[in-house]
Coordinates of C-alpha atoms and ligand atoms in Angstrom, one line a residue:
M1 CA 21.4 -5.8 -11.0
D2 CA 24.0 -4.4 -8.6
A3 CA 23.9 -4.6 -4.9
R4 CA 22.5 -1.2 -4.5
A5 CA 19.8 -1.8 -7.1
A6 CA 19.1 -5.1 -5.5
A7 CA 17.0 -3.4 -2.9
R8 CA 16.7 -6.4 -0.6
L9 CA 15.1 -6.3 2.7
R10 CA 15.4 -9.4 4.8
T11 CA 13.1 -9.5 7.7
V12 CA 14.5 -9.0 11.1
L13 CA 12.3 -11.8 12.3
G14 CA 13.4 -15.2 13.2
H15 CA 11.7 -18.3 11.9
L16 CA 8.0 -18.4 12.4
G17 CA 6.8 -20.9 14.8
R18 CA 5.1 -24.0 13.6
L19 CA 1.3 -24.0 13.7
E20 CA -0.8 -26.6 15.5
P21 CA -1.8 -29.5 13.3
R22 CA -5.4 -28.3 13.2
D23 CA -4.2 -25.0 11.6
V24 CA -1.9 -26.6 9.1
V25 CA -3.3 -26.0 5.7
A26 CA -2.8 -26.4 2.0
H27 CA -1.0 -23.7 0.2
P28 CA -0.8 -23.7 -3.6
T29 CA 2.9 -22.7 -3.6
S30 CA 4.1 -24.8 -0.8
G31 CA 1.8 -27.8 -1.3
T32 CA 1.8 -28.3 2.5
V33 CA -1.2 -30.4 3.5
S34 CA -1.9 -31.6 6.9
P35 CA -2.1 -35.3 7.2
T36 CA -4.0 -35.0 10.4
S37 CA -6.7 -32.4 9.7
F38 CA -10.0 -33.9 9.2
H39 CA -11.4 -30.9 7.4
P40 CA -8.2 -29.3 5.9
Q41 CA -8.9 -25.7 5.0
Q42 CA -7.7 -24.3 1.8
F43 CA -5.8 -21.1 2.3
Q44 CA -4.9 -19.3 -1.0
F45 CA -4.0 -15.8 0.0
T46 CA -2.1 -16.2 3.3
L47 CA 0.9 -18.3 4.2
D48 CA 1.1 -20.6 7.3
N49 CA 2.2 -18.4 10.2
S50 CA 1.9 -17.9 13.9
I51 CA 1.0 -14.2 13.8
L52 CA -2.5 -14.1 12.3
S53 CA -5.4 -15.7 14.3
L54 CA -7.5 -18.2 12.3
E55 CA -10.2 -15.5 12.3
Q56 CA -7.9 -12.8 10.8
R57 CA -6.6 -15.3 8.3
Q58 CA -10.1 -16.3 7.2
F59 CA -11.0 -12.6 7.0
Y60 CA -8.2 -11.8 4.6
E61 CA -8.9 -14.9 2.6
E62 CA -12.5 -13.9 2.2
N63 CA -12.2 -10.1 1.9
G64 CA -8.6 -9.4 0.6
Y65 CA -7.7 -7.0 3.3
L66 CA -7.0 -6.9 7.1
V67 CA -6.9 -3.9 9.4
I68 CA -4.5 -4.1 12.3
K69 CA -5.1 -1.4 14.9
N70 CA -2.5 0.7 16.5
L71 CA 0.5 -0.8 14.7
V72 CA 2.7 2.3 14.3
S73 CA 3.6 4.5 17.3
D74 CA 2.8 8.2 17.4
E75 CA 6.5 8.9 17.9
D76 CA 7.4 7.1 14.6
I77 CA 4.6 8.8 12.8
Q78 CA 5.8 12.2 14.0
R79 CA 9.3 11.4 12.7
F80 CA 7.9 10.5 9.3
R81 CA 5.8 13.7 9.2
D82 CA 8.9 15.7 10.1
E83 CA 11.0 14.1 7.4
F84 CA 8.2 14.6 4.9
G85 CA 8.1 18.3 5.8
K86 CA 11.8 18.6 5.1
I87 CA 11.4 16.9 1.7
C88 CA 8.6 19.2 0.8
R89 CA 10.5 22.3 1.8
K90 CA 13.5 20.9 -0.2
E91 CA 15.7 20.8 3.0
V92 CA 16.3 17.1 2.0
K93 CA 16.9 16.2 -1.6
L94 CA 16.8 12.7 -3.0
D95 CA 17.8 11.8 -6.5
R96 CA 15.1 9.3 -7.3
L97 CA 12.2 10.6 -5.4
V98 CA 9.1 11.4 -7.4
I99 CA 7.2 14.4 -6.2
M100 CA 3.6 14.9 -7.3
K101 CA 1.4 17.9 -7.1
D102 CA -2.4 17.6 -7.4
V103 CA -3.4 18.3 -11.0
S104 CA -5.6 21.2 -9.9
I105 CA -2.4 23.2 -8.8
S106 CA 0.2 21.5 -11.1
K107 CA 0.5 24.5 -13.4
L108 CA 0.8 27.1 -10.6
Q109 CA 4.3 28.3 -9.5
L110 CA 3.9 27.8 -5.8
A111 CA 6.7 28.0 -3.2
P112 CA 7.8 24.5 -2.0
S113 CA 5.8 23.5 1.1
E114 CA 3.8 20.6 2.4
K115 CA 0.7 22.3 0.9
V116 CA 1.8 21.7 -2.7
V117 CA 3.0 18.1 -2.4
T118 CA 0.3 15.5 -2.9
K119 CA 2.4 12.4 -2.9
I120 CA 6.0 11.3 -2.8
Q121 CA 7.0 8.0 -4.4
D122 CA 10.1 5.9 -4.1
F123 CA 11.4 7.2 -0.8
Q124 CA 13.7 4.2 -0.4
E125 CA 16.8 6.3 -0.4
D126 CA 15.7 8.3 2.6
P127 CA 16.8 6.4 5.7
E128 CA 14.3 8.1 8.0
L129 CA 11.3 7.4 5.8
F130 CA 12.5 4.0 4.8
R131 CA 12.5 3.0 8.5
Y132 CA 8.8 2.6 8.0
C133 CA 9.4 -0.4 5.8
T134 CA 11.7 -1.9 8.3
L135 CA 9.5 -1.6 11.4
P136 CA 9.4 -5.1 12.9
Q137 CA 5.7 -4.9 13.6
I138 CA 5.0 -4.1 9.9
L139 CA 7.3 -6.8 8.6
K140 CA 5.8 -9.4 11.0
Y141 CA 2.5 -9.0 9.3
V142 CA 3.9 -8.6 5.8
E143 CA 5.7 -11.9 6.1
C144 CA 2.3 -13.6 6.6
F145 CA 1.6 -12.8 3.0
T146 CA 5.0 -12.6 1.3
G147 CA 7.0 -15.2 3.2
P148 CA 10.4 -14.4 4.8
N149 CA 12.6 -12.7 2.2
I150 CA 10.9 -9.4 1.6
M151 CA 11.5 -6.4 -0.6
A152 CA 9.8 -3.1 -0.8
M153 CA 9.0 -2.9 -4.4
H154 CA 7.3 0.5 -4.2
T155 CA 7.0 3.2 -1.5
M156 CA 4.6 6.2 -1.2
L157 CA 3.6 8.8 1.3
I158 CA 0.3 10.4 0.3
N159 CA -0.6 13.9 1.4
K160 CA -4.2 14.1 0.1
P161 CA -4.8 17.8 -0.3
P162 CA -8.1 19.6 0.6
D163 CA -10.2 19.3 -2.5
T164 CA -10.4 22.5 -4.5
G165 CA -14.0 21.7 -5.6
K166 CA -12.9 19.9 -8.7
K167 CA -12.9 16.5 -7.0
T168 CA -9.3 15.9 -8.2
S169 CA -8.3 14.7 -4.7
R170 CA -10.1 11.4 -5.3
H171 CA -8.3 8.3 -6.3
P172 CA -10.4 6.2 -8.6
L173 CA -11.1 2.6 -7.9
H174 CA -8.2 0.5 -9.1
Q175 CA -6.1 -2.6 -8.5
D176 CA -2.5 -2.0 -7.6
L177 CA -1.3 -4.9 -9.7
H178 CA -2.1 -2.8 -12.7
Y179 CA 1.1 -0.9 -11.9
F180 CA 3.3 -3.9 -11.3
P181 CA 3.6 -6.7 -13.8
C182 CA 4.9 -9.0 -11.1
G183 CA 3.7 -12.1 -9.3
P184 CA 2.6 -14.4 -8.0
S185 CA 0.0 -11.8 -6.9
N186 CA -0.9 -13.7 -3.8
L187 CA 2.6 -13.1 -2.4
I188 CA 2.4 -9.3 -2.8
V189 CA 0.9 -7.2 -0.2
C190 CA 0.3 -3.5 0.3
A191 CA 0.6 -1.9 3.8
W192 CA -1.3 1.3 4.2
T193 CA -0.8 3.2 7.5
A194 CA -3.0 6.0 8.6
M195 CA -0.8 8.9 9.9
E196 CA -3.8 10.5 11.5
H197 CA -7.6 9.8 12.0
I198 CA -9.0 9.1 8.5
D199 CA -12.7 8.9 7.6
R200 CA -15.0 9.8 4.8
N201 CA -14.5 13.5 5.5
N202 CA -10.8 13.6 4.6
G203 CA -11.0 10.7 2.1
C204 CA -10.6 7.3 3.5
L205 CA -9.6 4.1 1.7
V206 CA -12.6 2.5 0.0
V207 CA -12.4 -1.2 -0.7
L208 CA -14.6 -3.7 -2.6
P209 CA -14.3 -6.7 -0.3
G210 CA -13.6 -10.0 -2.1
T211 CA -12.5 -8.5 -5.4
H212 CA -9.0 -9.9 -4.8
K213 CA -10.4 -13.2 -6.0
G214 CA -11.1 -11.8 -9.5
S215 CA -8.7 -11.0 -12.3
L216 CA -6.8 -7.9 -13.3
K217 CA -9.3 -5.6 -15.0
P218 CA -8.7 -3.0 -17.7
H219 CA -7.8 0.4 -16.3
D220 CA -8.0 3.8 -18.0
Y221 CA -8.3 7.4 -16.9
P222 CA -11.8 8.2 -15.6
K223 CA -13.7 10.8 -17.5
W224 CA -13.9 13.2 -14.6
E225 CA -14.9 16.8 -15.4
G226 CA -12.3 18.4 -13.0
G227 CA -9.4 16.3 -14.3
V228 CA -7.5 13.3 -13.1
N229 CA -4.0 13.1 -11.7
K230 CA -1.3 11.5 -13.8
M231 CA -1.3 7.7 -13.5
Y232 CA -4.5 7.7 -11.4
H233 CA -6.1 5.1 -13.6
G234 CA -9.5 3.6 -12.7
I235 CA -11.3 0.4 -13.5
Q236 CA -13.9 1.1 -16.2
D237 CA -16.3 -1.8 -15.8
Y238 CA -16.5 -2.9 -12.1
D239 CA -19.7 -4.3 -10.7
E240 CA -21.7 -1.2 -9.5
N241 CA -23.5 -3.5 -7.1
S242 CA -20.4 -4.6 -5.3
A243 CA -20.4 -3.6 -1.7
R244 CA -18.1 -0.6 -1.0
V245 CA -16.6 -0.5 2.5
H246 CA -15.1 2.8 3.8
L247 CA -12.2 2.0 6.2
V248 CA -12.3 4.5 9.1
M249 CA -8.9 4.3 10.6
E250 CA -7.1 5.9 13.6
K251 CA -3.6 7.2 13.6
G252 CA -1.2 4.2 13.5
D253 CA -3.8 1.7 12.2
T254 CA -2.5 -0.3 9.2
V255 CA -4.5 -2.1 6.6
F256 CA -2.8 -4.9 4.6
F257 CA -4.4 -5.6 1.3
H258 CA -4.0 -7.8 -1.8
P259 CA -2.8 -6.2 -5.0
L260 CA -5.9 -7.3 -6.9
L261 CA -8.3 -5.8 -4.3
I262 CA -10.3 -3.0 -5.9
H263 CA -9.8 0.1 -3.9
G264 CA -9.7 3.9 -4.1
S265 CA -10.2 6.9 -2.0
G266 CA -12.7 9.8 -1.8
R267 CA -12.2 13.5 -1.9
N268 CA -10.8 15.4 1.0
K269 CA -13.6 17.7 2.2
T270 CA -11.5 19.1 5.1
Q271 CA -8.9 21.8 5.1
G272 CA -6.2 19.4 6.4
F273 CA -3.8 17.3 4.3
R274 CA -4.6 13.6 4.9
K275 CA -1.5 11.6 5.3
V276 CA -0.8 7.9 4.8
G277 CA 2.4 5.9 4.4
I278 CA 2.5 2.9 2.0
P279 CA 5.0 0.3 1.1
I280 CA 4.1 -2.5 -1.3
A281 CA 6.0 -5.6 -0.4
A282 CA 6.9 -8.7 -2.4
P283 CA 9.2 -11.7 -1.9
I284 CA 12.7 -11.4 -3.3
G285 CA 13.4 -13.5 -6.4
K286 CA 16.4 -14.0 -8.5
D287 CA 16.1 -10.6 -10.2
G288 CA 14.1 -8.9 -7.5
C289 CA 10.6 -10.1 -8.3
V290 CA 9.9 -13.7 -7.5
S291 CA 8.7 -14.7 -10.9
C292 CA 8.9 -12.1 -13.5
S293 CA 12.1 -11.0 -15.2
A294 CA 11.2 -7.3 -15.2
T295 CA 12.8 -5.1 -12.6
P296 CA 10.0 -4.3 -10.3
Y297 CA 8.9 -0.6 -10.3
G298 CA 10.8 1.4 -7.8
Y299 CA 13.0 -1.5 -6.9
D300 CA 16.3 0.1 -6.0
G301 CA 18.3 1.7 -3.3
L302 CA 17.3 -0.5 -0.4
K303 CA 19.7 -2.2 1.8
P304 CA 19.5 -5.7 3.2
K305 CA 18.9 -5.8 6.9
N306 CA 21.0 -8.0 9.2
P307 CA 19.6 -11.5 9.0
Ligands
BCO1 C1 -0.1 1.3 -6.8 C2 0.6 2.4 -7.0 C3 0.1 3.5 -7.7 C4 1.2 4.2 -8.4 O1 2.3 3.8 -8.2 S1 1.0 5.5 -9.4 C5 2.1 5.1 -10.7 C6 3.5 5.5 -10.6 N1 3.7 6.9 -10.4 C7 4.0 7.6 -11.4 O2 4.1 7.2 -12.5 C8 4.3 9.0 -11.0 C9 3.4 10.0 -11.7 N2 4.0 11.3 -11.6 C10 4.8 11.9 -12.4 O3 5.2 11.3 -13.4 C11 5.2 13.3 -12.1 O4 5.0 13.5 -10.7 C12 4.6 14.3 -13.0 C13 3.1 14.3 -12.8 C14 4.9 14.1 -14.4 C15 5.1 15.6 -12.5 O5 6.5 15.7 -12.8 P1 7.4 17.0 -12.7 O6 8.5 16.8 -13.7 O7 7.8 17.1 -11.3 O8 6.4 18.1 -13.0 P2 6.2 19.4 -13.6 O9 5.7 20.3 -12.6 O10 7.4 19.9 -14.4 O11 5.1 19.0 -14.7 C16 5.3 18.3 -15.9 C17 4.0 18.3 -16.6 O12 3.1 17.4 -15.9 C18 1.9 18.1 -15.5 N3 1.5 17.6 -14.2 C19 2.1 17.9 -13.1 N4 1.4 17.2 -12.1 C20 0.4 16.6 -12.7 C21 -0.6 15.8 -12.2 N5 -0.8 15.5 -10.9 N6 -1.5 15.2 -13.1 C22 -1.4 15.5 -14.4 N7 -0.4 16.3 -14.9 C23 0.5 16.8 -14.1 C24 2.3 19.5 -15.5 O13 1.2 20.4 -15.6 C25 3.3 19.6 -16.6 O14 2.6 19.7 -17.8 P3 3.0 20.6 -19.1 O15 4.3 19.9 -19.6 O16 3.3 22.0 -18.5 O17 1.9 20.6 -20.0
ATP2 N1 -20.4 4.5 -8.6 C1 -19.2 4.8 -8.7 N2 -18.6 4.8 -10.0 C2 -17.3 5.0 -10.2 N3 -16.5 5.4 -9.2 C3 -17.0 5.5 -8.0 C4 -18.3 5.2 -7.7 N4 -18.5 5.4 -6.4 C5 -17.3 5.8 -5.9 N5 -16.4 5.9 -6.8 C6 -15.0 6.3 -6.7 O1 -14.5 5.6 -5.5 C7 -13.7 6.5 -4.7 C8 -14.3 6.7 -3.4 O2 -15.6 7.1 -3.4 P1 -16.4 7.8 -2.2 O3 -17.8 7.8 -2.5 O4 -15.9 7.3 -0.9 O5 -15.8 9.3 -2.3 P2 -16.4 10.6 -2.7 O6 -17.5 10.4 -3.7 O7 -15.3 11.5 -3.1 O8 -17.0 11.2 -1.4 P3 -18.4 11.0 -0.6 O9 -19.2 10.0 -1.4 O10 -18.0 10.6 0.7 O11 -19.0 12.4 -0.7 C9 -13.7 7.8 -5.5 O12 -12.5 7.8 -6.3 C10 -14.9 7.7 -6.4 O13 -14.7 8.4 -7.6
AKG3 O1 -4.7 6.5 0.1 C1 -5.1 6.6 -1.1 O2 -5.6 7.7 -1.5 C2 -5.1 5.4 -2.0 C3 -3.8 5.4 -2.7 C4 -3.7 4.2 -3.6 O3 -4.5 3.3 -3.5 C5 -2.5 4.1 -4.5 O4 -1.7 5.0 -4.6 O5 -2.4 3.1 -5.1
FE2_4 FE1 -3.8 1.6 -4.7
MG5 MG1 -19.2 9.3 -3.3

């Protein structure tokens, strides 16, 4: 893999501070165990860090996701929206970018505009959009899950269109790990930033808390009458009694979640195009991914940051 394809992103952060002995915990990959803790707590899904409160850490451990309010500024979000608009209007062209249209309009010959682009993937070659992955306040949290050498293994900006009535704007319940044969899964995290207010009307993220503790489940296309977008696979046999939580988010709020967490999103019943920005981050290994020899999906074009 050449330097360009190496796609490395070192965090701009310095070393994380040491935790107080009472917070020092066992971690399966580090094997760090506090000799002084009387009741050492087992943390499996988060690394020792000085960013998350004990309560936040325990919430992620238990639920597999964590919402951080107001993490990305309005100004940055406006810049991402502007750049997205230029890409949709074809004022900016990127070789490797994947542009998706909702399946309900995919056969129509429509002029390029934001109204026909449902999602862009692999925006790592666009410096303006890739700034999102390098925001220190995003990386600060990402590092709590991945550790210090971080790569963006996949990037997306989703522009969920108003549903045409066929319910094709839904994203079926799935686990992101289905798309990435990489691991260890506990060191991978997805960051999902609301680029506007998002609730059940425009199709918010729906999560099944605690499902990150389970295994990777079989995925297939749901048998939906109105059709399903390409690669929008869903879990066939999840527990119907699992609690579903709809994450209502404000502009700039970011949810970090585990790649085994079962999640999806509902249809957009508004006339607006619901926007979110997503990088999926993992630690850098010898060939990109920390433990598998496969080149992680979308893993190219990124530049290392100054250490
Ligand atoms: C955790 C992360 C989740 C993920 O990462 S998702 C997995 C990774 N993503 C992907 O694999 C990207 C999937 N998208 C794509 O491959 C492309 O966008 C897609 C759908 C093929 C469109 O490619 P283009 O070449 O730009 O499209 P085109 O307009 O010439 O259409 C080619 C044929 O595809 C069809 N198509 C377009 N959009 C679609 C959609 N949303 N769902 C289903 N089918 C779709 C389109 O109708 C056309 O079919 P035909 O050949 O005319 O019969
Ligand atoms: N019982 C279920 N079986 C299979 N998939 C489900 C089930 N309930 C929800 N989903 C899927 O989870 C995602 C979110 O569902 P949600 O109920 O939030 O959205 P919706 O049905 O589009 O809208 P709403 O219920 O708000 O009218 C969608 O992709 C939906 O298809
Ligand atoms: O914001 C959404 O619609 C969810 C997208 C998602 O989970 C994915 O693309 O993997
Ligand atoms: Fe997902
Ligand atoms: Mg529903």
